[in-house]
């Protein structure tokens, strides 16, 4: 009877859970001892996996007079997750890896420096910090998103006509009210969302946009804006009588898939860089026109049909019956526009035109 736990632990070691972070693979080792759980920490005990395709120590460990050190660029809002409650997370990593971890003061941007006498200890501490940061970054609400602006005057005018007619003909339908409608100045296509926690990360995103322009965007567009038509409406969920999001469809005037290809390749590049989390296999091109989130947050709610980053905001949403809207406005035209830039837009912000504040842009022409 005493051998069964031993056999189980051997299997745990032979077949550990694998965790993939930033292109590297780590083992999630099981430690058979009582460890006090902390609110601020997820207790991952990890070591590099012996993967053939990727270097396990993909970060730089420098040799110094006193041993070894490794520097980690970490946005200041994430320091607290490495420090832990009453400093216990930091102390535990230092004790178990026999290292010292130096963290900048709260609010000051800088590098976290790991030092130790043994190279393996420094690598182990860095690995644990990477896992912690990856875990808690996924829980941060998104701060920016890649977008195409659809707030050109012709589209805004048509949108206001759509809103007026919907309220005139469908206001008696359950849940339909003026508070559901998008701000016309903020009409847009979202390609993907990002969590950018300091100026350095924003600059990385801006640089990557320019790299994408050189790598593939100019070749696809031929240096010209994309002519698109915004027409027809569709809904997100399964039951048209219980809608949360109604959106306008967007397609290329020439019938090509250039817009879809650019959107998919941009997201692919940003996911590969670690700046964006993958949500779908393909970007769902849509322009939100009605959203039940707007009832409570008319100034800043962006459409979001998943909770990859940030907490779910779909609780306590009052759905609306959109059956009649679909029948009456199935082919409604919101106009034709020229898309001339991909924007790195800042959530909860506005510029002089009423659109979201822009942190960077990729010009299509």
Short mmCIF file of N, CA and C in Angstrom, two decimals, residues 30-157:
data_model
loop_
_atom_site.label_atom_id
_atom_site.label_comp_id
_atom_site.label_asym_id
_atom_site.label_seq_id
_atom_site.Cartn_x
_atom_site.Cartn_y
_atom_site.Cartn_z
N UNK A 30 5.33 19.49 -9.54
CA UNK A 30 4.48 19.29 -8.36
C UNK A 30 5.37 19.13 -7.15
N UNK A 31 5.19 19.97 -6.14
CA UNK A 31 5.96 19.89 -4.91
C UNK A 31 5.08 19.28 -3.83
N UNK A 32 5.48 18.12 -3.31
CA UNK A 32 4.66 17.43 -2.31
C UNK A 32 5.02 17.89 -0.91
N UNK A 33 4.60 19.10 -0.59
CA UNK A 33 4.79 19.64 0.75
C UNK A 33 3.70 20.67 0.97
N UNK A 34 3.44 20.95 2.24
CA UNK A 34 2.40 21.91 2.55
C UNK A 34 2.94 23.31 2.35
N UNK A 35 2.30 24.05 1.46
CA UNK A 35 2.72 25.42 1.17
C UNK A 35 1.52 26.34 1.39
N UNK A 36 1.70 27.39 2.16
CA UNK A 36 0.62 28.33 2.41
C UNK A 36 0.30 29.10 1.14
N UNK A 37 -0.97 29.06 0.71
CA UNK A 37 -1.39 29.77 -0.50
C UNK A 37 -1.51 31.26 -0.23
N UNK A 38 -1.05 32.07 -1.17
CA UNK A 38 -1.11 33.52 -1.03
C UNK A 38 -2.10 34.08 -2.03
N UNK A 39 -2.81 35.12 -1.64
CA UNK A 39 -3.76 35.76 -2.54
C UNK A 39 -3.09 36.33 -3.77
N UNK A 40 -1.86 36.82 -3.61
CA UNK A 40 -1.20 37.54 -4.69
C UNK A 40 -0.40 36.63 -5.61
N UNK A 41 -0.34 35.31 -5.28
CA UNK A 41 0.60 34.45 -6.01
C UNK A 41 -0.08 33.19 -6.47
N UNK A 42 0.27 32.73 -7.65
CA UNK A 42 -0.09 31.40 -8.11
C UNK A 42 1.18 30.58 -7.97
N UNK A 43 1.12 29.47 -7.23
CA UNK A 43 2.34 28.76 -6.86
C UNK A 43 2.79 27.82 -7.96
N UNK A 44 3.47 28.34 -8.95
CA UNK A 44 4.08 27.54 -10.00
C UNK A 44 5.51 27.23 -9.58
N UNK A 45 5.88 25.95 -9.57
CA UNK A 45 7.26 25.56 -9.32
C UNK A 45 7.77 24.98 -10.62
N UNK A 46 8.64 25.68 -11.29
CA UNK A 46 8.94 25.33 -12.66
C UNK A 46 10.42 25.22 -12.93
N UNK A 47 10.73 24.42 -13.92
CA UNK A 47 12.08 24.35 -14.44
C UNK A 47 11.97 24.28 -15.94
N UNK A 48 13.00 24.65 -16.68
CA UNK A 48 12.92 24.62 -18.13
C UNK A 48 12.70 23.20 -18.64
N UNK A 49 11.91 23.05 -19.68
CA UNK A 49 11.71 21.75 -20.29
C UNK A 49 12.84 21.47 -21.27
N UNK A 50 13.10 20.18 -21.50
CA UNK A 50 14.17 19.84 -22.43
C UNK A 50 13.62 19.77 -23.84
N UNK A 51 13.19 20.93 -24.34
CA UNK A 51 12.59 21.00 -25.67
C UNK A 51 13.69 21.14 -26.71
N UNK A 52 13.54 20.37 -27.80
CA UNK A 52 14.59 20.33 -28.81
C UNK A 52 14.55 21.53 -29.74
N UNK A 53 13.34 22.08 -29.94
CA UNK A 53 13.18 23.11 -30.96
C UNK A 53 13.56 24.50 -30.48
N UNK A 54 13.51 24.73 -29.17
CA UNK A 54 13.72 26.07 -28.65
C UNK A 54 14.79 26.07 -27.57
N UNK A 55 15.61 27.10 -27.49
CA UNK A 55 16.60 27.17 -26.40
C UNK A 55 15.88 27.39 -25.08
N UNK A 56 16.24 26.59 -24.07
CA UNK A 56 15.53 26.69 -22.80
C UNK A 56 15.89 27.95 -22.04
N UNK A 57 17.18 28.38 -22.13
CA UNK A 57 17.57 29.62 -21.45
C UNK A 57 17.63 30.72 -22.50
N UNK A 58 16.43 31.16 -22.93
CA UNK A 58 16.33 32.14 -24.01
C UNK A 58 16.59 33.55 -23.52
N UNK A 59 16.80 33.72 -22.22
CA UNK A 59 17.13 35.05 -21.69
C UNK A 59 18.61 35.09 -21.33
N UNK A 60 19.13 36.30 -21.16
CA UNK A 60 20.57 36.49 -20.94
C UNK A 60 20.89 36.43 -19.45
N UNK A 61 21.82 35.55 -19.09
CA UNK A 61 22.35 35.50 -17.72
C UNK A 61 23.81 35.91 -17.80
N UNK A 62 24.14 37.01 -17.12
CA UNK A 62 25.49 37.55 -17.17
C UNK A 62 26.33 37.03 -15.99
N UNK A 63 27.59 36.76 -16.26
CA UNK A 63 28.50 36.39 -15.18
C UNK A 63 29.13 37.65 -14.61
N UNK A 64 29.15 37.76 -13.30
CA UNK A 64 29.71 38.93 -12.62
C UNK A 64 30.82 38.49 -11.66
N UNK A 65 31.45 39.46 -10.98
CA UNK A 65 32.51 39.15 -10.02
C UNK A 65 31.98 38.31 -8.86
N UNK A 66 30.68 38.51 -8.54
CA UNK A 66 30.11 37.83 -7.37
C UNK A 66 29.24 36.63 -7.76
N UNK A 67 29.13 36.34 -9.04
CA UNK A 67 28.29 35.21 -9.45
C UNK A 67 27.61 35.46 -10.78
N UNK A 68 26.27 35.49 -10.76
CA UNK A 68 25.51 35.65 -11.99
C UNK A 68 24.34 36.61 -11.76
N UNK A 69 23.89 37.25 -12.83
CA UNK A 69 22.72 38.11 -12.72
C UNK A 69 21.91 38.09 -14.01
N UNK A 70 20.63 38.42 -13.87
CA UNK A 70 19.72 38.47 -15.01
C UNK A 70 18.79 39.66 -14.82
N UNK A 71 18.57 40.43 -15.89
CA UNK A 71 17.72 41.61 -15.83
C UNK A 71 16.40 41.33 -16.54
N UNK A 72 15.30 41.79 -15.94
CA UNK A 72 13.96 41.57 -16.49
C UNK A 72 13.24 42.91 -16.61
N UNK A 73 12.79 43.25 -17.81
CA UNK A 73 11.97 44.45 -17.98
C UNK A 73 10.54 44.13 -17.58
N UNK A 74 10.05 44.83 -16.56
CA UNK A 74 8.70 44.58 -16.03
C UNK A 74 7.99 45.91 -15.83
N UNK A 75 6.79 46.09 -16.37
CA UNK A 75 6.03 47.31 -16.12
C UNK A 75 5.73 47.47 -14.62
N UNK A 76 5.83 48.69 -14.12
CA UNK A 76 5.68 48.91 -12.68
C UNK A 76 4.35 48.41 -12.10
N UNK A 77 3.21 48.43 -12.85
CA UNK A 77 1.97 47.91 -12.25
C UNK A 77 2.03 46.43 -11.89
N UNK A 78 3.02 45.70 -12.43
CA UNK A 78 3.12 44.26 -12.14
C UNK A 78 4.10 43.94 -11.02
N UNK A 79 4.79 44.94 -10.47
CA UNK A 79 5.75 44.69 -9.39
C UNK A 79 5.08 43.95 -8.22
N UNK A 80 3.86 44.37 -7.91
CA UNK A 80 3.21 43.85 -6.70
C UNK A 80 3.01 42.35 -6.76
N UNK A 81 2.90 41.79 -7.95
CA UNK A 81 2.67 40.35 -8.06
C UNK A 81 3.95 39.56 -7.79
N UNK A 82 5.09 40.19 -8.01
CA UNK A 82 6.36 39.54 -7.70
C UNK A 82 6.68 39.71 -6.21
N UNK A 83 6.29 40.85 -5.67
CA UNK A 83 6.54 41.10 -4.24
C UNK A 83 5.63 40.22 -3.38
N UNK A 84 4.33 40.16 -3.75
CA UNK A 84 3.39 39.34 -3.00
C UNK A 84 2.92 40.01 -1.72
N UNK A 85 2.01 39.35 -1.05
CA UNK A 85 1.45 39.87 0.20
C UNK A 85 2.52 39.89 1.27
N UNK A 86 2.78 41.08 1.81
CA UNK A 86 3.80 41.30 2.84
C UNK A 86 5.19 40.85 2.36
N UNK A 87 5.40 40.89 1.05
CA UNK A 87 6.71 40.54 0.50
C UNK A 87 7.01 39.06 0.46
N UNK A 88 5.99 38.21 0.71
CA UNK A 88 6.27 36.78 0.88
C UNK A 88 6.58 36.07 -0.43
N UNK A 89 6.00 36.52 -1.53
CA UNK A 89 6.30 35.87 -2.82
C UNK A 89 7.77 36.06 -3.18
N UNK A 90 8.23 37.30 -3.07
CA UNK A 90 9.63 37.61 -3.36
C UNK A 90 10.56 36.82 -2.45
N UNK A 91 10.25 36.79 -1.16
CA UNK A 91 11.09 36.08 -0.19
C UNK A 91 11.16 34.60 -0.51
N UNK A 92 10.02 34.02 -0.89
CA UNK A 92 9.99 32.59 -1.18
C UNK A 92 10.85 32.25 -2.40
N UNK A 93 10.71 33.06 -3.46
CA UNK A 93 11.52 32.80 -4.65
C UNK A 93 13.01 32.93 -4.32
N UNK A 94 13.36 33.97 -3.55
CA UNK A 94 14.76 34.19 -3.18
C UNK A 94 15.30 33.02 -2.36
N UNK A 95 14.51 32.55 -1.39
CA UNK A 95 14.96 31.46 -0.52
C UNK A 95 15.13 30.15 -1.29
N UNK A 96 14.15 29.83 -2.12
CA UNK A 96 14.15 28.53 -2.79
C UNK A 96 15.14 28.48 -3.95
N UNK A 97 15.50 29.65 -4.50
CA UNK A 97 16.46 29.65 -5.61
C UNK A 97 17.82 30.19 -5.19
N UNK A 98 17.93 30.58 -3.92
CA UNK A 98 19.18 31.13 -3.37
C UNK A 98 19.67 32.32 -4.21
N UNK A 99 18.75 33.24 -4.42
CA UNK A 99 19.05 34.44 -5.20
C UNK A 99 18.59 35.67 -4.42
N UNK A 100 18.96 36.83 -4.95
CA UNK A 100 18.47 38.11 -4.43
C UNK A 100 17.78 38.84 -5.57
N UNK A 101 16.57 39.35 -5.31
CA UNK A 101 15.77 40.01 -6.34
C UNK A 101 15.62 41.48 -5.99
N UNK A 102 16.14 42.36 -6.84
CA UNK A 102 16.04 43.80 -6.63
C UNK A 102 14.94 44.37 -7.52
N UNK A 103 13.94 45.03 -6.90
CA UNK A 103 12.78 45.56 -7.61
C UNK A 103 12.74 47.08 -7.43
N UNK A 104 12.56 47.85 -8.52
CA UNK A 104 12.47 49.31 -8.39
C UNK A 104 11.34 49.72 -7.44
N UNK A 105 11.39 50.94 -6.97
CA UNK A 105 10.34 51.45 -6.09
C UNK A 105 9.02 51.55 -6.86
N UNK A 106 7.88 51.39 -6.16
CA UNK A 106 6.57 51.44 -6.82
C UNK A 106 6.41 52.72 -7.65
N UNK A 107 5.93 52.55 -8.88
CA UNK A 107 5.69 53.70 -9.75
C UNK A 107 6.87 54.09 -10.61
N UNK A 108 8.06 53.59 -10.27
CA UNK A 108 9.25 53.90 -11.06
C UNK A 108 9.51 52.79 -12.06
N UNK A 109 9.61 53.15 -13.34
CA UNK A 109 9.89 52.14 -14.35
C UNK A 109 11.38 51.78 -14.31
N UNK A 110 11.67 50.51 -14.47
CA UNK A 110 13.05 50.06 -14.47
C UNK A 110 13.11 48.56 -14.63
N UNK A 111 14.30 48.01 -14.38
CA UNK A 111 14.49 46.57 -14.53
C UNK A 111 14.53 45.89 -13.17
N UNK A 112 13.97 44.69 -13.10
CA UNK A 112 14.15 43.83 -11.95
C UNK A 112 15.44 43.06 -12.17
N UNK A 113 16.30 43.06 -11.17
CA UNK A 113 17.61 42.40 -11.30
C UNK A 113 17.67 41.21 -10.35
N UNK A 114 17.97 40.05 -10.91
CA UNK A 114 18.12 38.81 -10.13
C UNK A 114 19.60 38.49 -10.04
N UNK A 115 20.13 38.31 -8.85
CA UNK A 115 21.54 37.96 -8.68
C UNK A 115 21.66 36.71 -7.82
N UNK A 116 22.70 35.93 -8.07
CA UNK A 116 22.93 34.72 -7.30
C UNK A 116 24.29 34.14 -7.60
N UNK A 117 24.77 33.25 -6.73
CA UNK A 117 26.08 32.64 -6.92
C UNK A 117 26.04 31.51 -7.93
N UNK A 118 24.85 30.90 -8.11
CA UNK A 118 24.69 29.79 -9.05
C UNK A 118 23.85 30.22 -10.25
N UNK A 119 24.35 29.89 -11.45
CA UNK A 119 23.62 30.24 -12.67
C UNK A 119 22.23 29.59 -12.69
N UNK A 120 22.17 28.33 -12.25
CA UNK A 120 20.90 27.60 -12.25
C UNK A 120 19.86 28.26 -11.35
N UNK A 121 20.31 28.80 -10.23
CA UNK A 121 19.39 29.48 -9.32
C UNK A 121 18.81 30.74 -9.94
N UNK A 122 19.66 31.50 -10.65
CA UNK A 122 19.20 32.72 -11.31
C UNK A 122 18.19 32.37 -12.41
N UNK A 123 18.49 31.31 -13.17
CA UNK A 123 17.56 30.87 -14.23
C UNK A 123 16.24 30.43 -13.63
N UNK A 124 16.29 29.69 -12.51
CA UNK A 124 15.06 29.23 -11.85
C UNK A 124 14.22 30.40 -11.36
N UNK A 125 14.87 31.40 -10.76
CA UNK A 125 14.13 32.58 -10.27
C UNK A 125 13.51 33.34 -11.44
N UNK A 126 14.26 33.51 -12.51
CA UNK A 126 13.74 34.21 -13.70
C UNK A 126 12.53 33.47 -14.27
N UNK A 127 12.62 32.14 -14.32
CA UNK A 127 11.53 31.34 -14.86
C UNK A 127 10.26 31.51 -14.03
N UNK A 128 10.41 31.49 -12.71
CA UNK A 128 9.23 31.65 -11.84
C UNK A 128 8.62 33.04 -11.99
N UNK A 129 9.47 34.04 -12.12
CA UNK A 129 8.98 35.40 -12.32
C UNK A 129 8.23 35.50 -13.65
N UNK A 130 8.77 34.89 -14.71
CA UNK A 130 8.10 34.89 -16.02
C UNK A 130 6.71 34.28 -15.93
N UNK A 131 6.61 33.15 -15.22
CA UNK A 131 5.32 32.47 -15.11
C UNK A 131 4.31 33.32 -14.33
N UNK A 132 4.78 33.92 -13.23
CA UNK A 132 3.91 34.80 -12.45
C UNK A 132 3.42 35.98 -13.29
N UNK A 133 4.34 36.63 -14.00
CA UNK A 133 3.98 37.80 -14.80
C UNK A 133 3.00 37.44 -15.90
N UNK A 134 3.23 36.31 -16.55
CA UNK A 134 2.34 35.88 -17.62
C UNK A 134 0.94 35.63 -17.08
N UNK A 135 0.87 34.99 -15.91
CA UNK A 135 -0.43 34.68 -15.31
C UNK A 135 -1.20 35.94 -14.95
N UNK A 136 -0.53 36.89 -14.31
CA UNK A 136 -1.24 38.08 -13.86
C UNK A 136 -1.47 39.10 -14.98
N UNK A 137 -0.62 39.09 -16.01
CA UNK A 137 -0.85 39.98 -17.16
C UNK A 137 -2.17 39.60 -17.83
N UNK A 138 -2.46 38.31 -17.89
CA UNK A 138 -3.70 37.85 -18.54
C UNK A 138 -4.94 38.35 -17.79
N UNK A 139 -4.77 38.70 -16.52
CA UNK A 139 -5.92 39.16 -15.73
C UNK A 139 -6.10 40.67 -15.76
N UNK A 140 -5.18 41.38 -16.43
CA UNK A 140 -5.30 42.83 -16.51
C UNK A 140 -6.34 43.21 -17.56
N UNK A 141 -7.17 44.21 -17.30
CA UNK A 141 -8.09 44.69 -18.34
C UNK A 141 -7.30 45.33 -19.48
N UNK A 142 -7.80 45.17 -20.71
CA UNK A 142 -7.03 45.70 -21.83
C UNK A 142 -7.02 47.22 -21.80
N UNK A 143 -5.93 47.79 -22.29
CA UNK A 143 -5.71 49.24 -22.24
C UNK A 143 -5.79 49.88 -23.62
N UNK A 144 -5.46 49.12 -24.67
CA UNK A 144 -5.43 49.62 -26.04
C UNK A 144 -6.03 48.59 -26.98
N UNK A 145 -6.32 49.02 -28.20
CA UNK A 145 -6.79 48.07 -29.21
C UNK A 145 -6.44 48.59 -30.60
N UNK A 146 -6.24 47.67 -31.51
CA UNK A 146 -6.01 48.03 -32.91
C UNK A 146 -7.36 48.24 -33.58
N UNK A 147 -7.52 49.36 -34.30
CA UNK A 147 -8.83 49.67 -34.87
C UNK A 147 -8.72 50.34 -36.23
N UNK A 148 -9.79 50.22 -36.99
CA UNK A 148 -10.05 51.06 -38.15
C UNK A 148 -11.18 52.00 -37.75
N UNK A 149 -10.99 53.30 -37.90
CA UNK A 149 -12.06 54.26 -37.58
C UNK A 149 -13.15 54.20 -38.65
N UNK A 150 -14.40 54.17 -38.21
CA UNK A 150 -15.55 54.21 -39.13
C UNK A 150 -16.45 55.40 -38.80
N UNK A 151 -15.83 56.48 -38.33
CA UNK A 151 -16.61 57.64 -37.88
C UNK A 151 -16.62 58.77 -38.92
N UNK A 152 -16.42 58.42 -40.18
CA UNK A 152 -16.48 59.43 -41.24
C UNK A 152 -17.89 60.03 -41.28
N UNK A 153 -18.02 61.30 -41.68
CA UNK A 153 -19.32 61.99 -41.64
C UNK A 153 -20.46 61.22 -42.32
N UNK A 154 -20.20 60.59 -43.47
CA UNK A 154 -21.26 59.88 -44.17
C UNK A 154 -21.77 58.70 -43.34
N UNK A 155 -20.87 58.02 -42.65
CA UNK A 155 -21.27 56.87 -41.83
C UNK A 155 -22.00 57.34 -40.58
N UNK A 156 -21.51 58.42 -39.96
CA UNK A 156 -22.19 58.95 -38.77
C UNK A 156 -23.61 59.37 -39.10
N UNK A 157 -23.77 60.02 -40.24
CA UNK A 157 -25.11 60.48 -40.65
C UNK A 157 -26.06 59.31 -40.86
#
